[in-house]
PDB file of C-alpha atoms and ligand atoms in Angstrom:
ATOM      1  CA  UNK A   1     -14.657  12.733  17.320  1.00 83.00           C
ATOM      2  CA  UNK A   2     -13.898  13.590  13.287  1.00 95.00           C
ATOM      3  CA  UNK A   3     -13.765  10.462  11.646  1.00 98.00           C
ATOM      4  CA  UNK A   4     -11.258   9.713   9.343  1.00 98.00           C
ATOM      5  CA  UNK A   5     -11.836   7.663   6.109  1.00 98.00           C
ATOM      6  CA  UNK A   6      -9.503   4.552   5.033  1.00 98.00           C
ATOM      7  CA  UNK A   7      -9.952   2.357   1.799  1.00 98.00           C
ATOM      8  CA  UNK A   8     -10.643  -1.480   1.279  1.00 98.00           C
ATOM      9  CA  UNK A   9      -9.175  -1.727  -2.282  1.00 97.00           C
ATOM     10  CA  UNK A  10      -5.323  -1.514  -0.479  1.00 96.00           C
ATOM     11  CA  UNK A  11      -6.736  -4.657   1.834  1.00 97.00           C
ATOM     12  CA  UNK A  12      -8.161  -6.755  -1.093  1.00 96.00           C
ATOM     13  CA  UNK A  13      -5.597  -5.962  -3.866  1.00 92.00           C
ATOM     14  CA  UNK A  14      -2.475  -4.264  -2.640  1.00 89.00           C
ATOM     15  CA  UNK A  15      -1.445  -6.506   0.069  1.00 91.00           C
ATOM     16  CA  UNK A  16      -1.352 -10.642   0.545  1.00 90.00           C
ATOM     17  CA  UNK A  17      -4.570 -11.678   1.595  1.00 93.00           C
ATOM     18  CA  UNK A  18      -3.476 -12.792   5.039  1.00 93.00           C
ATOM     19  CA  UNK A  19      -1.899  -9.382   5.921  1.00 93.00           C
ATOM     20  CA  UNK A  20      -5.213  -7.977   5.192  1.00 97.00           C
ATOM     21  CA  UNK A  21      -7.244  -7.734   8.284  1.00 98.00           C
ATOM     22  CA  UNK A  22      -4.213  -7.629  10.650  1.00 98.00           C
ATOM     23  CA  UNK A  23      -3.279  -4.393   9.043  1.00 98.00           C
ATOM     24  CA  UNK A  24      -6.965  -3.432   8.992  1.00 98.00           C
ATOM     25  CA  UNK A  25      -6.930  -3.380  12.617  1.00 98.00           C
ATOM     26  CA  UNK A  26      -3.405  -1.836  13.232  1.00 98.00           C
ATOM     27  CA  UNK A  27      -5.021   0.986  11.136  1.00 98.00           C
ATOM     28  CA  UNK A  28      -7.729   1.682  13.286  1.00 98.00           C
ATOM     29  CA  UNK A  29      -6.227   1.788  16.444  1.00 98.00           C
ATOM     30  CA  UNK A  30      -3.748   4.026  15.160  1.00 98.00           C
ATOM     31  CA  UNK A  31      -6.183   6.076  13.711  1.00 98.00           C
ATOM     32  CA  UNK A  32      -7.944   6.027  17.223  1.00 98.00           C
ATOM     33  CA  UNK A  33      -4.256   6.519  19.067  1.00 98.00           C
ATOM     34  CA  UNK A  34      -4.123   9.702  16.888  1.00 98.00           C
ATOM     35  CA  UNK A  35      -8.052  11.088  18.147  1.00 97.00           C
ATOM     36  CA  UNK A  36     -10.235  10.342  15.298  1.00 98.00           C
ATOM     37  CA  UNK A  37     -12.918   7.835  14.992  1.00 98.00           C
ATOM     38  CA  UNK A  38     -11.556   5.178  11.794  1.00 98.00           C
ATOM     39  CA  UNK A  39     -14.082   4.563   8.840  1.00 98.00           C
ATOM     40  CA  UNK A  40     -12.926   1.449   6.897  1.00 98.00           C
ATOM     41  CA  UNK A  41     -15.148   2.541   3.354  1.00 99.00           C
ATOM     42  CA  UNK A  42     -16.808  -0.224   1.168  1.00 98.00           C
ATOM     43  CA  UNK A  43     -19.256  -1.964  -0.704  1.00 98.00           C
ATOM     44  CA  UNK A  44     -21.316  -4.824   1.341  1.00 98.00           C
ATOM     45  CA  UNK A  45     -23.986  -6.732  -0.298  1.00 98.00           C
ATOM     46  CA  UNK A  46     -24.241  -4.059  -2.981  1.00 98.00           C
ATOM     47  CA  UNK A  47     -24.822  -1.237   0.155  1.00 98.00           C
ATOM     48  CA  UNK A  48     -21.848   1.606  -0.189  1.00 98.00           C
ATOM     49  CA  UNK A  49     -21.009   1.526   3.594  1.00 98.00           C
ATOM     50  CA  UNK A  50     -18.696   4.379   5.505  1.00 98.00           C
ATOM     51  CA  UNK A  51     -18.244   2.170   8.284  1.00 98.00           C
ATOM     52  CA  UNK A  52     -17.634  -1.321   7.906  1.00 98.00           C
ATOM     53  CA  UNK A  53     -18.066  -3.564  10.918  1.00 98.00           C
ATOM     54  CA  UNK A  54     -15.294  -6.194  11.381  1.00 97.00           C
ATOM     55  CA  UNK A  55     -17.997  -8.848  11.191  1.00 98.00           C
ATOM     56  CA  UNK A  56     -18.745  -7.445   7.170  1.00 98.00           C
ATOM     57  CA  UNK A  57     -14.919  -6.863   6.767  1.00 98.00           C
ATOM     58  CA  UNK A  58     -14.168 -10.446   7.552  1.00 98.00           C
ATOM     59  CA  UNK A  59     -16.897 -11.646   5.291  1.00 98.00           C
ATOM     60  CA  UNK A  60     -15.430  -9.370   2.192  1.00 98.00           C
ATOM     61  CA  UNK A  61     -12.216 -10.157   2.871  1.00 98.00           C
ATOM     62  CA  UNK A  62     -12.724 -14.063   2.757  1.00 97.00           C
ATOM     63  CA  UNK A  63     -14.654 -13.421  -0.855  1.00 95.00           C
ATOM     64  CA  UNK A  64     -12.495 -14.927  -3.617  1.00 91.00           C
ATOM     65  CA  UNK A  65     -12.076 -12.444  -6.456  1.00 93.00           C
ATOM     66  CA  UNK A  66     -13.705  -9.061  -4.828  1.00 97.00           C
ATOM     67  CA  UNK A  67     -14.268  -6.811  -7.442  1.00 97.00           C
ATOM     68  CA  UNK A  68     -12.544  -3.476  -7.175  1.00 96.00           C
ATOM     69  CA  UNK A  69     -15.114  -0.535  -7.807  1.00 98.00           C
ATOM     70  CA  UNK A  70     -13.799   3.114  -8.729  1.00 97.00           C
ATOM     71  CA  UNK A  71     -16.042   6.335 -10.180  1.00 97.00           C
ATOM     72  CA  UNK A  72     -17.347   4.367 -13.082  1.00 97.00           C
ATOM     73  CA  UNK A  73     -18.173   0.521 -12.103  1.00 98.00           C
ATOM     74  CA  UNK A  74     -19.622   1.562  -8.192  1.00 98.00           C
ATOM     75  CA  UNK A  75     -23.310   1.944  -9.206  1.00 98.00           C
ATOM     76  CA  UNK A  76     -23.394  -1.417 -11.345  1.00 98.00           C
ATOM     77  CA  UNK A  77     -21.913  -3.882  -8.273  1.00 98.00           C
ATOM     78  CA  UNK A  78     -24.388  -1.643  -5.931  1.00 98.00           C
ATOM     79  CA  UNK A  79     -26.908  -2.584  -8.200  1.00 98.00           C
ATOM     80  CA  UNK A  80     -25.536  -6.752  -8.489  1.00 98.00           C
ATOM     81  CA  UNK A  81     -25.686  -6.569  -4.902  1.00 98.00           C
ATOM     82  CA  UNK A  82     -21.715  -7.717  -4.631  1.00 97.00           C
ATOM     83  CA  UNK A  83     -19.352  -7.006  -2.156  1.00 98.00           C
ATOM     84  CA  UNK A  84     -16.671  -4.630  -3.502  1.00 98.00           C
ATOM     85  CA  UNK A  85     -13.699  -2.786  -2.099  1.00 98.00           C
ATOM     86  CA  UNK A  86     -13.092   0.489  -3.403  1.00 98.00           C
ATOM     87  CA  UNK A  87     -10.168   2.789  -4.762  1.00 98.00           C
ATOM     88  CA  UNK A  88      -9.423   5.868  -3.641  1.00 98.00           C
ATOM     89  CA  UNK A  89     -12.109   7.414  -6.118  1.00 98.00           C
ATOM     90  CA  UNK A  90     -15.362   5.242  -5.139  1.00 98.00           C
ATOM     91  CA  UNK A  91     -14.256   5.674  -0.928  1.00 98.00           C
ATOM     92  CA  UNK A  92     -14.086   9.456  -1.736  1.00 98.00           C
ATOM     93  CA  UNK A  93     -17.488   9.411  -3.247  1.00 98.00           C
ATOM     94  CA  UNK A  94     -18.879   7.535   0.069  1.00 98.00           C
ATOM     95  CA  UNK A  95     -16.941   9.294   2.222  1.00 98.00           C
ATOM     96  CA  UNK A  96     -18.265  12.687   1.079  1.00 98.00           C
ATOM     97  CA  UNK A  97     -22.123  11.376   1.179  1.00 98.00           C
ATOM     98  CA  UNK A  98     -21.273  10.776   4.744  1.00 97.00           C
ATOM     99  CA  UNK A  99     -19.817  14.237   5.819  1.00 97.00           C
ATOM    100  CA  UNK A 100     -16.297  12.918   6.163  1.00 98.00           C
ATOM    101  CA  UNK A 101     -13.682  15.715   5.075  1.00 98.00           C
ATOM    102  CA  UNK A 102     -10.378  13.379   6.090  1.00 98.00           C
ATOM    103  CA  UNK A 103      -9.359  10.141   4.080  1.00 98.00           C
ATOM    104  CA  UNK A 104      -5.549   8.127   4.743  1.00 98.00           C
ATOM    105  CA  UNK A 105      -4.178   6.029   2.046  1.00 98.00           C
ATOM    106  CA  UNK A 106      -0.870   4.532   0.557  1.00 97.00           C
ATOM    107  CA  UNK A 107      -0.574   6.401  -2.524  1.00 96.00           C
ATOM    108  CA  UNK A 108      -3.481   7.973  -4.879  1.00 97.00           C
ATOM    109  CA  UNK A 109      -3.641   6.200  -8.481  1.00 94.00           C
ATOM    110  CA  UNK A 110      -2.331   8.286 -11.668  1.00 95.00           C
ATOM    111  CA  UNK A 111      -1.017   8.643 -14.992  1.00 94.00           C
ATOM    112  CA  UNK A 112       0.460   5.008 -16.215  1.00 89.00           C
ATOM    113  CA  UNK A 113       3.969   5.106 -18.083  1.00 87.00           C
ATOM    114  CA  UNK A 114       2.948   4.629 -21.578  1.00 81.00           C
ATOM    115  CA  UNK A 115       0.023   6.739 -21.359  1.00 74.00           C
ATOM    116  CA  UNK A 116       0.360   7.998 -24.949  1.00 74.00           C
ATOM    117  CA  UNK A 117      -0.873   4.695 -26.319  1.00 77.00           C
ATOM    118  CA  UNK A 118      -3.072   3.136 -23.660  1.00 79.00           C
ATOM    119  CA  UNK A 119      -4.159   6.740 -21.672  1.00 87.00           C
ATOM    120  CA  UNK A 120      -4.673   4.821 -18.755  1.00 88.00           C
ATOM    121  CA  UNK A 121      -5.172   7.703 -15.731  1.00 93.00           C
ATOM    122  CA  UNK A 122      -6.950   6.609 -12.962  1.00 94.00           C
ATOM    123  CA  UNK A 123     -10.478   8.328 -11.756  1.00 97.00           C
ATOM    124  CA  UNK A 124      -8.656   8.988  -8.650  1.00 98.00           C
ATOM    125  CA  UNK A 125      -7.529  12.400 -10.345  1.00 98.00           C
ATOM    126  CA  UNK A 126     -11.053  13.250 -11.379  1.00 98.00           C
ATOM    127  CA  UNK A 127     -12.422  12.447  -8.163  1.00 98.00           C
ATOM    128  CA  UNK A 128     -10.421  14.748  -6.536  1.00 98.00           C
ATOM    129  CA  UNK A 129     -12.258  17.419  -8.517  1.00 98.00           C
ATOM    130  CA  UNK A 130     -15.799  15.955  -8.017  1.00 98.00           C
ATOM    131  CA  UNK A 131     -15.427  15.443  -3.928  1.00 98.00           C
ATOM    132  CA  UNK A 132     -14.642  17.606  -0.898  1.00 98.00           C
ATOM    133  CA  UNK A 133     -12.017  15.301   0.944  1.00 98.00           C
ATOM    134  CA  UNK A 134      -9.044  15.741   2.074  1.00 98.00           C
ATOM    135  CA  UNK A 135      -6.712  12.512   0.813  1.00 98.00           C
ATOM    136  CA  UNK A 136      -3.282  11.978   3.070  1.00 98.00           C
ATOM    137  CA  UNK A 137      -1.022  10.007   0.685  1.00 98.00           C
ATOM    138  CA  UNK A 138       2.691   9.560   0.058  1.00 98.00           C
ATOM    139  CA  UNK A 139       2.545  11.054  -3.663  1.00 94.00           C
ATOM    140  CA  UNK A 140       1.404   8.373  -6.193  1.00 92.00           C
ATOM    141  CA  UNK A 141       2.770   4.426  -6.660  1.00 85.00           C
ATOM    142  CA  UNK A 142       6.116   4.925  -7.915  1.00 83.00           C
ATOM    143  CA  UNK A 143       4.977   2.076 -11.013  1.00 86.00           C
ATOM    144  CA  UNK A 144       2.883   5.779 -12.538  1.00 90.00           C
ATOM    145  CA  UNK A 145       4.638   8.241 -14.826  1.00 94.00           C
ATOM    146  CA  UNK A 146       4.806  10.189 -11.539  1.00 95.00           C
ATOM    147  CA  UNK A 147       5.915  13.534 -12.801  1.00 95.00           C
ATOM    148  CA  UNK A 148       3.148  13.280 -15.731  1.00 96.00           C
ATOM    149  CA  UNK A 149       0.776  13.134 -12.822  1.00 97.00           C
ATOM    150  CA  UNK A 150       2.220  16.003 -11.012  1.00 97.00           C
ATOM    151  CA  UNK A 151       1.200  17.835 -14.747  1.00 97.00           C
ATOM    152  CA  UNK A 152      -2.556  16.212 -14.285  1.00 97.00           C
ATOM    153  CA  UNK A 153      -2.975  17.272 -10.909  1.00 98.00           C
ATOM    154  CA  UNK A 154      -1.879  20.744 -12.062  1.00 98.00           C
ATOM    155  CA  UNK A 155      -4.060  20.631 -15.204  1.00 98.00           C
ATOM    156  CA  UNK A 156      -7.220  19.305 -13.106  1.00 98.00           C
ATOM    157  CA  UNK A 157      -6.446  22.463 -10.389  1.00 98.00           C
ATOM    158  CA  UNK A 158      -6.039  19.683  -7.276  1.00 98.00           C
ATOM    159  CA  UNK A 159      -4.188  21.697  -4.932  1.00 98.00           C
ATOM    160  CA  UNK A 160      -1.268  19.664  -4.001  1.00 98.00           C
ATOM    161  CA  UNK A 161      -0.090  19.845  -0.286  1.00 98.00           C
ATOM    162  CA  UNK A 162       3.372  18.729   0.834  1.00 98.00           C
ATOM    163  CA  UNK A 163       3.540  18.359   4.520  1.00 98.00           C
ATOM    164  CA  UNK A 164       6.980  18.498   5.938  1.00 98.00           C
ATOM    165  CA  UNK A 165       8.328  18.566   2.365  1.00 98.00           C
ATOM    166  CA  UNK A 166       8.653  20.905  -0.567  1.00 98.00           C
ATOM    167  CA  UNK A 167       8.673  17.844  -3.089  1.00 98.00           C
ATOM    168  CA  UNK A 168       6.365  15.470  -4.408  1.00 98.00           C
ATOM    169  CA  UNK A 169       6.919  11.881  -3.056  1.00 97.00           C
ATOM    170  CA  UNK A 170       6.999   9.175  -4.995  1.00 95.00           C
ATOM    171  CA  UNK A 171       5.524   6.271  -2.883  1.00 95.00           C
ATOM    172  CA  UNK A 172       8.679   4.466  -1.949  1.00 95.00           C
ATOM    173  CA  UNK A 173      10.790   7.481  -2.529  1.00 96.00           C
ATOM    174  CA  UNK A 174      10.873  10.222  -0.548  1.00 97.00           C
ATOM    175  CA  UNK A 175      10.864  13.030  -3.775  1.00 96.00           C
ATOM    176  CA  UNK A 176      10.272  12.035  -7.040  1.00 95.00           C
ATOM    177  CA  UNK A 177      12.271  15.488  -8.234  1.00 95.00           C
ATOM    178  CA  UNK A 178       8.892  17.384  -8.714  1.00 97.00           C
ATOM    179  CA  UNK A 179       7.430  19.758  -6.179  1.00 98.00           C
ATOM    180  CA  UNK A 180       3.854  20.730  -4.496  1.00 98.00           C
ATOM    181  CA  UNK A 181       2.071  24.264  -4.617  1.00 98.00           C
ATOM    182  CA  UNK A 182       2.385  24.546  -1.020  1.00 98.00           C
ATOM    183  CA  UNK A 183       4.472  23.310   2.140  1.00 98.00           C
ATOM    184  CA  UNK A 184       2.637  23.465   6.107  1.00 98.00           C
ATOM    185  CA  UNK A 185       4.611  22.232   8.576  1.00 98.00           C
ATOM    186  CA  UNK A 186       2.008  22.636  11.387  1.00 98.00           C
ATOM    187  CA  UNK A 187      -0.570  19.796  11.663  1.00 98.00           C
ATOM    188  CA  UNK A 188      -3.139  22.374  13.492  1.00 97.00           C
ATOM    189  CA  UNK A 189      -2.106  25.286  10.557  1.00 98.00           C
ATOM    190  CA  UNK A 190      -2.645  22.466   7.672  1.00 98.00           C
ATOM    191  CA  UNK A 191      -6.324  21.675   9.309  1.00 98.00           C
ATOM    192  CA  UNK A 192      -7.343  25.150   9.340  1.00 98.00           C
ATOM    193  CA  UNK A 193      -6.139  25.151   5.266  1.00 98.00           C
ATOM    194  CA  UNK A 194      -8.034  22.229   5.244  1.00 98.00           C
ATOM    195  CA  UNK A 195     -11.374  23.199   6.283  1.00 97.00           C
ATOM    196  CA  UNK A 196     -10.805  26.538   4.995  1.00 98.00           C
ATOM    197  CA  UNK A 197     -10.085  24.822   1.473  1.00 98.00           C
ATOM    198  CA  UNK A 198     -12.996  22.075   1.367  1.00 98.00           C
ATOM    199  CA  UNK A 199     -15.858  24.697   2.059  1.00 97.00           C
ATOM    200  CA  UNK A 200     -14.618  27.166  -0.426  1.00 98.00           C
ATOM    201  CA  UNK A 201     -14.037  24.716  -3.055  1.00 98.00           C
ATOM    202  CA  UNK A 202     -16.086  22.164  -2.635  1.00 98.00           C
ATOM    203  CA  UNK A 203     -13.722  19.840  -4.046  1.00 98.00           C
ATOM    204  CA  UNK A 204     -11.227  17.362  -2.935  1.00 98.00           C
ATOM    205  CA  UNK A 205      -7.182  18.339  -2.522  1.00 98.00           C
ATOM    206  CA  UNK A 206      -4.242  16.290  -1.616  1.00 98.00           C
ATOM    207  CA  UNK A 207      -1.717  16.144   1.131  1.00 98.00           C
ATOM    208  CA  UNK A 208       1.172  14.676   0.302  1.00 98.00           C
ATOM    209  CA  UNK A 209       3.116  12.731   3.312  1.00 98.00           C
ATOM    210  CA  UNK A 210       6.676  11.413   2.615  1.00 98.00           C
ATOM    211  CA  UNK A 211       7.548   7.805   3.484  1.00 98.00           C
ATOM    212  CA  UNK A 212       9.646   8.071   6.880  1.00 98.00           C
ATOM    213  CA  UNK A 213      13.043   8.320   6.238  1.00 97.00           C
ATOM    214  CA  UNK A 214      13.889   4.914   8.188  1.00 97.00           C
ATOM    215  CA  UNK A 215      11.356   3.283   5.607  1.00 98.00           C
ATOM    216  CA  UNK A 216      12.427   4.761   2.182  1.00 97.00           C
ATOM    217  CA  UNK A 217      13.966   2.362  -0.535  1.00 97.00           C
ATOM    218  CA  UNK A 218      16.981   2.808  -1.992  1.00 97.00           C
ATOM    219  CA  UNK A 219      16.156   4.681  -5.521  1.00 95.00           C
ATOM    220  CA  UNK A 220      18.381   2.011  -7.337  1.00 96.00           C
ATOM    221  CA  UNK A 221      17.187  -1.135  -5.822  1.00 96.00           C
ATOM    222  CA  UNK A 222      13.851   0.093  -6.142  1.00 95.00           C
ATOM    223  CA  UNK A 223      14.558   0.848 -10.406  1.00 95.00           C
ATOM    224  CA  UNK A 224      15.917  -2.699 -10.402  1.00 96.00           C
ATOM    225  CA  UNK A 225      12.927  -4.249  -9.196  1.00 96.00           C
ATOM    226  CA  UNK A 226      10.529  -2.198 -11.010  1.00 94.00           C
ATOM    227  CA  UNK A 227      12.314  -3.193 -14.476  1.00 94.00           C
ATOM    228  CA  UNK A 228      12.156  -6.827 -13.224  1.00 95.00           C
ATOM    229  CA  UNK A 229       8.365  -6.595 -12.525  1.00 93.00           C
ATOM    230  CA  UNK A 230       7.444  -4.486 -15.244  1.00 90.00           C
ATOM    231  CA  UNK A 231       9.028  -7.083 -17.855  1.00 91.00           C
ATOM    232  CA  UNK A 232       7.679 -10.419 -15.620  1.00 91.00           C
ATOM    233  CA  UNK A 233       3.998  -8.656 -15.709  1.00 88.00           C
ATOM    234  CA  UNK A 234       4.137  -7.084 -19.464  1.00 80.00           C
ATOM    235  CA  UNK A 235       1.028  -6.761 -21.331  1.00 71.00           C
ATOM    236  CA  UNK A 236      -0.936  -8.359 -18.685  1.00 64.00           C
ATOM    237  CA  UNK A 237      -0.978  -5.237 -16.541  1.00 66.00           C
ATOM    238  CA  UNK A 238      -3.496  -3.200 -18.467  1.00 71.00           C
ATOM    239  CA  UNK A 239      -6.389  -1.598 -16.722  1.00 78.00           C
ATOM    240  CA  UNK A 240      -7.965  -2.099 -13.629  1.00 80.00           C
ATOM    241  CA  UNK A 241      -5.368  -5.160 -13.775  1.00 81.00           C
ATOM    242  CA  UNK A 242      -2.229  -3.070 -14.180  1.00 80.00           C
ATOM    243  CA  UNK A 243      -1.785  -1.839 -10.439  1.00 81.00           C
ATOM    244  CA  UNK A 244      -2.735  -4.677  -8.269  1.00 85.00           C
ATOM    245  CA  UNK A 245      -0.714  -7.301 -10.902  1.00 88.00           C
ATOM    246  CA  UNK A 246       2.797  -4.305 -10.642  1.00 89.00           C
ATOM    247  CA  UNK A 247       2.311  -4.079  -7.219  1.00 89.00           C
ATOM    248  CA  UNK A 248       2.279  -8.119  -6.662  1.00 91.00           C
ATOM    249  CA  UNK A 249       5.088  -8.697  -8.781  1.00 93.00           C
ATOM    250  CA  UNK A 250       6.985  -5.793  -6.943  1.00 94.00           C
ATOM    251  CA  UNK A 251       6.509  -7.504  -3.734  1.00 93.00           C
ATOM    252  CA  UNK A 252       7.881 -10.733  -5.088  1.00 95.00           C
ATOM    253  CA  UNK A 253      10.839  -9.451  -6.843  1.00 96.00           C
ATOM    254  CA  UNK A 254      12.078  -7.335  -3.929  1.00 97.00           C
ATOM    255  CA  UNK A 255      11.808  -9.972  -0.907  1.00 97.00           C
ATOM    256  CA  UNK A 256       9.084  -7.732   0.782  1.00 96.00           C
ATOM    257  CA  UNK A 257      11.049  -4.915   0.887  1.00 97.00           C
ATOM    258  CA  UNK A 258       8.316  -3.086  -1.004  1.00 95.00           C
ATOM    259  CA  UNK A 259       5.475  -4.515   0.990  1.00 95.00           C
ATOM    260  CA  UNK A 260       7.452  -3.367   4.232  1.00 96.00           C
ATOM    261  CA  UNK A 261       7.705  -0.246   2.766  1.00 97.00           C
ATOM    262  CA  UNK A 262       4.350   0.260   1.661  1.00 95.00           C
ATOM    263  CA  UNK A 263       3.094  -0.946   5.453  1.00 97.00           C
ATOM    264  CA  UNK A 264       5.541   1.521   6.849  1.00 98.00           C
ATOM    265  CA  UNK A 265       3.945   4.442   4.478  1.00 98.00           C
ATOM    266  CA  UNK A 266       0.168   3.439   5.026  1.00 98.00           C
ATOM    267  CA  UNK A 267       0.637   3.705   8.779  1.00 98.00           C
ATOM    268  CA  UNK A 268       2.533   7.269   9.017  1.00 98.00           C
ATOM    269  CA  UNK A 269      -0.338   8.212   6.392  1.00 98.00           C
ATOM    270  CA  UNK A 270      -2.985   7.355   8.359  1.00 98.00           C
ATOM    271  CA  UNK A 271      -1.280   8.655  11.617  1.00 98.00           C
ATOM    272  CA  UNK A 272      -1.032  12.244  10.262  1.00 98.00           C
ATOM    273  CA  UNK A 273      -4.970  11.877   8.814  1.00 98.00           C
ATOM    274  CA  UNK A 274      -5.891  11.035  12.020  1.00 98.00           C
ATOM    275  CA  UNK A 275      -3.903  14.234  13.801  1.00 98.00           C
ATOM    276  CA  UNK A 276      -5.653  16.084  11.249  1.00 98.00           C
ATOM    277  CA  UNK A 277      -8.514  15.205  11.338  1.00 98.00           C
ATOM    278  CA  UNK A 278      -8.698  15.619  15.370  1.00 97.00           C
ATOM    279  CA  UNK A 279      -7.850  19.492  14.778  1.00 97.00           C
ATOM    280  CA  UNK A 280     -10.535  19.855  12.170  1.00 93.00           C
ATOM    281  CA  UNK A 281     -13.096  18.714  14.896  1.00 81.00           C
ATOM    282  CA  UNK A 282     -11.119  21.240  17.332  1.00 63.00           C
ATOM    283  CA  UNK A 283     -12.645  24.262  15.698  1.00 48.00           C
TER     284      UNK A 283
HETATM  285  N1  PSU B 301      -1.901   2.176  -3.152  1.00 88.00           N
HETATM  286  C1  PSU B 301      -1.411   0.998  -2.708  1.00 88.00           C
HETATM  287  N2  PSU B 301      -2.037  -0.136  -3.034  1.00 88.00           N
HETATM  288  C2  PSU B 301      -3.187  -0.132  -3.780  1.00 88.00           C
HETATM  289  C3  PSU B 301      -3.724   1.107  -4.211  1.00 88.00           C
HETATM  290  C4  PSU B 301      -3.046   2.231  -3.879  1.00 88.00           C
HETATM  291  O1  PSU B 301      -0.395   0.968  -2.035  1.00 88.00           O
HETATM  292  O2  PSU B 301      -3.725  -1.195  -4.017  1.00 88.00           O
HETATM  293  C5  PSU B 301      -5.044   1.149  -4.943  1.00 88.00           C
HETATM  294  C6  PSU B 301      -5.865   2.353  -4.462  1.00 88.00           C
HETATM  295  O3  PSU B 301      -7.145   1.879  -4.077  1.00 88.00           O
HETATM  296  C7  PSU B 301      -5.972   3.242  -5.679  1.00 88.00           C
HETATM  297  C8  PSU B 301      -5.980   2.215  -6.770  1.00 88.00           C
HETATM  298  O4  PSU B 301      -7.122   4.056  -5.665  1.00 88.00           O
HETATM  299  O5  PSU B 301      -4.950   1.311  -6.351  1.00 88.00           O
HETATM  300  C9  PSU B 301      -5.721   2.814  -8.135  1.00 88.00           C
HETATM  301  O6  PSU B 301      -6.087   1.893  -9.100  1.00 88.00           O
HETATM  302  P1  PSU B 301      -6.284   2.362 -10.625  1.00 88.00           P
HETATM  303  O7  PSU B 301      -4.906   2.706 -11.103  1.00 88.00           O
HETATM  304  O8  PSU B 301      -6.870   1.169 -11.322  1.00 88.00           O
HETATM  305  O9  PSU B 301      -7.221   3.543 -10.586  1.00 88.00           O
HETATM  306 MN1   MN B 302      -6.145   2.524 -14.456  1.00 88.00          MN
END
């Protein structure tokens, strides 16, 4: 069975801790319920592991304060022998050491609004360039400057795949008023681009999966809570700080709505990865 690669950094820092392993189990049997074998990707005990047992996920998961490694901090807490969940960029890079060509997540890091001063872009963008995987997402988090990282993605030649959909989604939103290089509607069709893509390249590309329709926010509740967040966070969210403090605050502001919807988009994410990743092993 084609395994299918899922992140720890969305368990440790983009949901409350207590909805953490719950959802870490609803995501594997779906990925299972969909025909691929699920590979939770993190750091245990400093060892970058493709496969976390539930017996090392529990024991990350009740560490206060686990560190969140991406492209450039992964070899240091490897070497400090820390736990550590990773982004989208670090699972990529232990993903691809293991052979895995398939990886499900909420939405891929990006270009922060106010880049001009801070030029805060996250590796996720470069490691799409450095890593032969295939990353199922629903666009980037709707807190980016999405359509300046529709331009990165462009500028960095990730090919950008909408599935079902001839815009870019924007997280919570359904189209973010951008568009992709290429629409598949056929899961099998998509798989064959896939693997055709990956071996010719080398490099990663991205699949971009709407939010269902039933769980999309409304665009202007949605820019109401974002102002509220953005001005409660302010300078605080900076850095490796910025997403997981925006996304928090977002949560609060909106009741759960955001969390709900965030659930809602993880699962149909990892659903279609899975799907996919069962017709890649077809061939
Ligand atoms: N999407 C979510 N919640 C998250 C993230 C994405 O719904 O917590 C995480 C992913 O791990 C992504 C990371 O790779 O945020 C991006 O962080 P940064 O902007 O610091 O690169
Ligand atoms: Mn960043």
């Amino acid at each position: 069975m084609s395994r299918l690669a899922l992140e720890t950094t969305i368990l440790t820092h983009g949901v409350p801790r207590d909805s953490a392993l719950p959802l870490a189990r609803e995501l594997r049997r779906i990925a299972e319920e969909n025909g691929a074998e699920p590979a939770l990707v993190g750091v245990y005990r400093g060892v970058p592991v493709a496969s976390l047992s539930e017996t090392q996920l529990i024991e990350i998961l009740a560490t206060a304060d686990v560190p969140k490694a991406n492209s450039a901090n992964l070899g240091v807490l490897m070497q400090r022998g820390s736990h550590a969940s990773t982004t989208v960029a670090a699972t990529m890079e232990i993903a691809a050491a293991s052979g895995i060509l398939m990886f499900s997540t909420g939405g891929i890091g990006g270009v922060h609004k106010g880049f001009a001063k801070h030029l805060d872009i996250s590796a996720d963008l470069l490691a799409l360039t450095r890593f032969p995987v295939a990353v199922v997402a629903s666009g980037v988090k709707s807190i980016l400057d999405v359509a300046a990282t529709r331009e990165v993605l462009e500028t960095l030649g990730v090919p950008v795949i909408g599935f079902r959909t001839d815009a870019f989604p924007a997280f919570y939103l359904r189209d973010s008023g951008v568009g992709v290089d290429a629409r598949f509607d056929d899961p099998s069709e998509l798989a064959r681009f896939v693997r055709a893509e990956l071996e010719r390249t080398r490099r990663g590309l991205l699949i971009a999966n709407p939010i269902p329709v039933e769980a999309e926010l409304d665009s202007r509740d949605f820019a109401r809570w974002l102002a509220t967040a953005e001005n409660a966070v302010g300078p605080a969210a900076l850095g490796r700080n910025a997403t997981p403090s925006l996304l928090g605050k977002l949560h609060e502001v909106s009741g759960g709505a955001t969390l709900r919807a965030n659930l809602d988009l993880i699962r149909s994410n990892t659903a279609l990865g899975a799907r996919l990743a069962s017709h890649l092993s077809g061939h």
